Amino acid sequence: MDKPFLPDTIFVEHAAETYPLTGYVLERCPGVPVVRVDDASALIKRFQDDTPPGFNGKRSLLLCRNRGRFLEACPGTARAYRCCQYLILNTGLGCPLACTYCVLQAYLNNPFLTLFVNRDDMLSELERSARL
C-alpha cells in the first residue's frame, strides 16, 4: 500500500487557522513543521521572487482561504479550439507531480500545494449556483 502524502512543511495563513479543515489536516500530520503566515498572497509572492535554496514547493502545503470564486468556467485555450464548457470547482491549487511534459508547469505560478479550507463558503456558492 502507498504511503500517504506528508508534506515537509505546512504553511497556515492566519485567516485559515480556525477552520475545521485546518485542524483536520494538522491533526493528521503530526511532527510536520507548521509555519504561520499573515498573508498567503505575500508568502507566494516572496517565494516566486526569491526561492530559498532547497525549497521544494511540491512538498510544502499551504492552508488558506479562497477569496475568489470556487466555481468557474473552464478557461479553455484559444478561440481556434472548441471549449468544453465545463465548470471547474477550485478546491485548491497545485500538483505534487513534476511531469516534464505538463503544460501546467509553465502556467501555474503558485509554488505551493494549496488547499482552500473555507469549505462552507464553497458549499454556499454551489447551492446558489444550483438555484440559478
PDB file of C-alpha atoms in Angstrom:
ATOM      1  CA  MET A   1       0.000   0.000   0.000  1.00  0.00           C
ATOM      2  CA  ASP A   2       1.247   3.502  -0.824  1.00  0.00           C
ATOM      3  CA  LYS A   3       2.326   5.789   1.971  1.00  0.00           C
ATOM      4  CA  PRO A   4       0.053   8.799   2.472  1.00  0.00           C
ATOM      5  CA  PHE A   5       1.441  12.149   1.394  1.00  0.00           C
ATOM      6  CA  LEU A   6       3.046  14.059   4.247  1.00  0.00           C
ATOM      7  CA  PRO A   7       4.393  17.498   3.405  1.00  0.00           C
ATOM      8  CA  ASP A   8       7.806  18.664   4.565  1.00  0.00           C
ATOM      9  CA  THR A   9       6.265  21.907   5.857  1.00  0.00           C
ATOM     10  CA  ILE A  10       2.734  23.218   6.341  1.00  0.00           C
ATOM     11  CA  PHE A  11       2.152  26.950   5.958  1.00  0.00           C
ATOM     12  CA  VAL A  12      -1.056  28.177   7.615  1.00  0.00           C
ATOM     13  CA  GLU A  13      -2.476  31.574   6.766  1.00  0.00           C
ATOM     14  CA  HIS A  14      -3.680  33.433   9.863  1.00  0.00           C
ATOM     15  CA  ALA A  15      -7.200  33.782   8.397  1.00  0.00           C
ATOM     16  CA  ALA A  16      -7.371  29.983   7.948  1.00  0.00           C
ATOM     17  CA  GLU A  17      -6.390  28.917  11.459  1.00  0.00           C
ATOM     18  CA  THR A  18      -9.900  28.480  12.880  1.00  0.00           C
ATOM     19  CA  TYR A  19     -11.427  26.479  10.033  1.00  0.00           C
ATOM     20  CA  PRO A  20     -12.256  22.829  10.816  1.00  0.00           C
ATOM     21  CA  LEU A  21     -10.376  21.587   7.741  1.00  0.00           C
ATOM     22  CA  THR A  22      -7.187  23.252   9.008  1.00  0.00           C
ATOM     23  CA  GLY A  23      -7.459  21.372  12.294  1.00  0.00           C
ATOM     24  CA  TYR A  24      -8.231  18.145  10.449  1.00  0.00           C
ATOM     25  CA  VAL A  25      -5.103  18.423   8.295  1.00  0.00           C
ATOM     26  CA  LEU A  26      -2.827  19.428  11.173  1.00  0.00           C
ATOM     27  CA  GLU A  27      -4.055  16.518  13.327  1.00  0.00           C
ATOM     28  CA  ARG A  28      -3.152  14.102  10.557  1.00  0.00           C
ATOM     29  CA  CYS A  29       0.328  15.492  10.042  1.00  0.00           C
ATOM     30  CA  PRO A  30       1.968  15.111  13.457  1.00  0.00           C
ATOM     31  CA  GLY A  31       5.603  16.094  13.501  1.00  0.00           C
ATOM     32  CA  VAL A  32       5.374  18.178  10.329  1.00  0.00           C
ATOM     33  CA  PRO A  33       6.680  21.717  10.978  1.00  0.00           C
ATOM     34  CA  VAL A  34       3.944  24.360  10.841  1.00  0.00           C
ATOM     35  CA  VAL A  35       4.735  27.933   9.820  1.00  0.00           C
ATOM     36  CA  ARG A  36       2.060  30.541  10.462  1.00  0.00           C
ATOM     37  CA  VAL A  37       1.889  33.412   7.984  1.00  0.00           C
ATOM     38  CA  ASP A  38      -0.155  36.608   7.938  1.00  0.00           C
ATOM     39  CA  ASP A  39      -0.969  36.646   4.240  1.00  0.00           C
ATOM     40  CA  ALA A  40      -0.849  33.755   1.754  1.00  0.00           C
ATOM     41  CA  SER A  41      -0.541  36.098  -1.245  1.00  0.00           C
ATOM     42  CA  ALA A  42       2.518  37.795   0.234  1.00  0.00           C
ATOM     43  CA  LEU A  43       4.079  34.401   1.003  1.00  0.00           C
ATOM     44  CA  ILE A  44       3.513  33.186  -2.560  1.00  0.00           C
ATOM     45  CA  LYS A  45       4.966  36.409  -3.998  1.00  0.00           C
ATOM     46  CA  ARG A  46       8.018  36.165  -1.747  1.00  0.00           C
ATOM     47  CA  PHE A  47       8.748  32.585  -2.858  1.00  0.00           C
ATOM     48  CA  GLN A  48       8.158  33.472  -6.529  1.00  0.00           C
ATOM     49  CA  ASP A  49      10.641  36.335  -6.316  1.00  0.00           C
ATOM     50  CA  ASP A  50      13.312  34.596  -4.252  1.00  0.00           C
ATOM     51  CA  THR A  51      13.038  30.839  -3.757  1.00  0.00           C
ATOM     52  CA  PRO A  52      15.183  29.697  -0.820  1.00  0.00           C
ATOM     53  CA  PRO A  53      17.820  27.039  -1.593  1.00  0.00           C
ATOM     54  CA  GLY A  54      16.481  23.531  -1.076  1.00  0.00           C
ATOM     55  CA  PHE A  55      12.834  24.633  -1.103  1.00  0.00           C
ATOM     56  CA  ASN A  56      10.513  22.117  -2.752  1.00  0.00           C
ATOM     57  CA  GLY A  57       7.062  23.618  -3.259  1.00  0.00           C
ATOM     58  CA  LYS A  58       5.616  20.254  -4.190  1.00  0.00           C
ATOM     59  CA  ARG A  59       6.487  19.062  -0.688  1.00  0.00           C
ATOM     60  CA  SER A  60       5.030  22.165   1.021  1.00  0.00           C
ATOM     61  CA  LEU A  61       1.350  22.573   1.832  1.00  0.00           C
ATOM     62  CA  LEU A  62      -0.327  25.963   2.154  1.00  0.00           C
ATOM     63  CA  LEU A  63      -3.643  26.112   4.007  1.00  0.00           C
ATOM     64  CA  CYS A  64      -5.520  29.310   3.211  1.00  0.00           C
ATOM     65  CA  ARG A  65      -8.892  30.793   2.359  1.00  0.00           C
ATOM     66  CA  ASN A  66     -10.102  31.153  -1.202  1.00  0.00           C
ATOM     67  CA  ARG A  67     -11.051  34.802  -1.561  1.00  0.00           C
ATOM     68  CA  GLY A  68     -12.354  34.355  -5.088  1.00  0.00           C
ATOM     69  CA  ARG A  69     -14.936  32.142  -6.695  1.00  0.00           C
ATOM     70  CA  PHE A  70     -14.849  28.409  -6.215  1.00  0.00           C
ATOM     71  CA  LEU A  71     -16.929  27.574  -9.279  1.00  0.00           C
ATOM     72  CA  GLU A  72     -15.613  28.992 -12.548  1.00  0.00           C
ATOM     73  CA  ALA A  73     -15.984  28.367 -16.244  1.00  0.00           C
ATOM     74  CA  CYS A  74     -13.159  26.383 -17.796  1.00  0.00           C
ATOM     75  CA  PRO A  75     -10.681  28.908 -19.197  1.00  0.00           C
ATOM     76  CA  GLY A  76     -10.322  26.909 -22.437  1.00  0.00           C
ATOM     77  CA  THR A  77      -7.317  27.558 -24.624  1.00  0.00           C
ATOM     78  CA  ALA A  78      -7.502  29.676 -27.774  1.00  0.00           C
ATOM     79  CA  ARG A  79     -10.536  30.723 -29.798  1.00  0.00           C
ATOM     80  CA  ALA A  80      -9.488  28.357 -32.571  1.00  0.00           C
ATOM     81  CA  TYR A  81     -10.212  25.375 -30.323  1.00  0.00           C
ATOM     82  CA  ARG A  82     -13.554  24.110 -29.167  1.00  0.00           C
ATOM     83  CA  CYS A  83     -14.105  24.792 -25.468  1.00  0.00           C
ATOM     84  CA  CYS A  84     -15.532  22.069 -23.237  1.00  0.00           C
ATOM     85  CA  GLN A  85     -17.952  24.466 -21.477  1.00  0.00           C
ATOM     86  CA  TYR A  86     -17.272  22.624 -18.213  1.00  0.00           C
ATOM     87  CA  LEU A  87     -17.390  24.292 -14.838  1.00  0.00           C
ATOM     88  CA  ILE A  88     -14.309  23.903 -12.648  1.00  0.00           C
ATOM     89  CA  LEU A  89     -14.575  23.567  -8.857  1.00  0.00           C
ATOM     90  CA  ASN A  90     -11.451  25.086  -7.334  1.00  0.00           C
ATOM     91  CA  THR A  91     -10.800  23.306  -4.037  1.00  0.00           C
ATOM     92  CA  GLY A  92      -7.081  24.031  -4.142  1.00  0.00           C
ATOM     93  CA  LEU A  93      -4.113  24.614  -6.406  1.00  0.00           C
ATOM     94  CA  GLY A  94      -1.034  22.739  -7.458  1.00  0.00           C
ATOM     95  CA  CYS A  95       0.006  19.193  -8.152  1.00  0.00           C
ATOM     96  CA  PRO A  96       2.511  17.018  -6.269  1.00  0.00           C
ATOM     97  CA  LEU A  97       3.900  15.564  -9.505  1.00  0.00           C
ATOM     98  CA  ALA A  98       6.689  17.060 -11.611  1.00  0.00           C
ATOM     99  CA  CYS A  99       5.887  15.725 -15.069  1.00  0.00           C
ATOM    100  CA  THR A 100       8.250  17.300 -17.588  1.00  0.00           C
ATOM    101  CA  TYR A 101       5.612  17.230 -20.342  1.00  0.00           C
ATOM    102  CA  CYS A 102       2.925  19.024 -18.300  1.00  0.00           C
ATOM    103  CA  VAL A 103       1.910  22.365 -19.808  1.00  0.00           C
ATOM    104  CA  LEU A 104       0.588  23.493 -16.421  1.00  0.00           C
ATOM    105  CA  GLN A 105       4.163  23.666 -15.101  1.00  0.00           C
ATOM    106  CA  ALA A 106       4.553  26.830 -17.189  1.00  0.00           C
ATOM    107  CA  TYR A 107       1.154  28.324 -16.301  1.00  0.00           C
ATOM    108  CA  LEU A 108       0.959  27.819 -12.565  1.00  0.00           C
ATOM    109  CA  ASN A 109       2.757  30.499 -10.625  1.00  0.00           C
ATOM    110  CA  ASN A 110       1.984  29.333  -7.087  1.00  0.00           C
ATOM    111  CA  PRO A 111       4.968  27.318  -5.835  1.00  0.00           C
ATOM    112  CA  PHE A 112       2.929  25.590  -3.086  1.00  0.00           C
ATOM    113  CA  LEU A 113       0.397  22.793  -2.968  1.00  0.00           C
ATOM    114  CA  THR A 114      -2.547  24.853  -1.768  1.00  0.00           C
ATOM    115  CA  LEU A 115      -5.713  23.696  -0.039  1.00  0.00           C
ATOM    116  CA  PHE A 116      -8.607  26.110   0.424  1.00  0.00           C
ATOM    117  CA  VAL A 117     -10.061  25.490   3.876  1.00  0.00           C
ATOM    118  CA  ASN A 118     -13.229  27.618   3.705  1.00  0.00           C
ATOM    119  CA  ARG A 119     -15.407  24.749   2.529  1.00  0.00           C
ATOM    120  CA  ASP A 120     -18.615  26.294   3.916  1.00  0.00           C
ATOM    121  CA  ASP A 121     -18.146  29.211   1.509  1.00  0.00           C
ATOM    122  CA  MET A 122     -17.631  26.716  -1.309  1.00  0.00           C
ATOM    123  CA  LEU A 123     -20.821  24.817  -0.433  1.00  0.00           C
ATOM    124  CA  SER A 124     -22.820  28.063  -0.204  1.00  0.00           C
ATOM    125  CA  GLU A 125     -21.586  29.073  -3.646  1.00  0.00           C
ATOM    126  CA  LEU A 126     -22.550  25.674  -5.059  1.00  0.00           C
ATOM    127  CA  GLU A 127     -26.033  25.934  -3.529  1.00  0.00           C
ATOM    128  CA  ARG A 128     -26.513  29.417  -5.028  1.00  0.00           C
ATOM    129  CA  SER A 129     -25.362  28.155  -8.431  1.00  0.00           C
ATOM    130  CA  ALA A 130     -27.722  25.179  -8.272  1.00  0.00           C
ATOM    131  CA  ARG A 131     -30.682  27.531  -7.770  1.00  0.00           C
ATOM    132  CA  LEU A 132     -29.945  29.526 -10.933  1.00  0.00           C
TER     133      LEU A 132
END
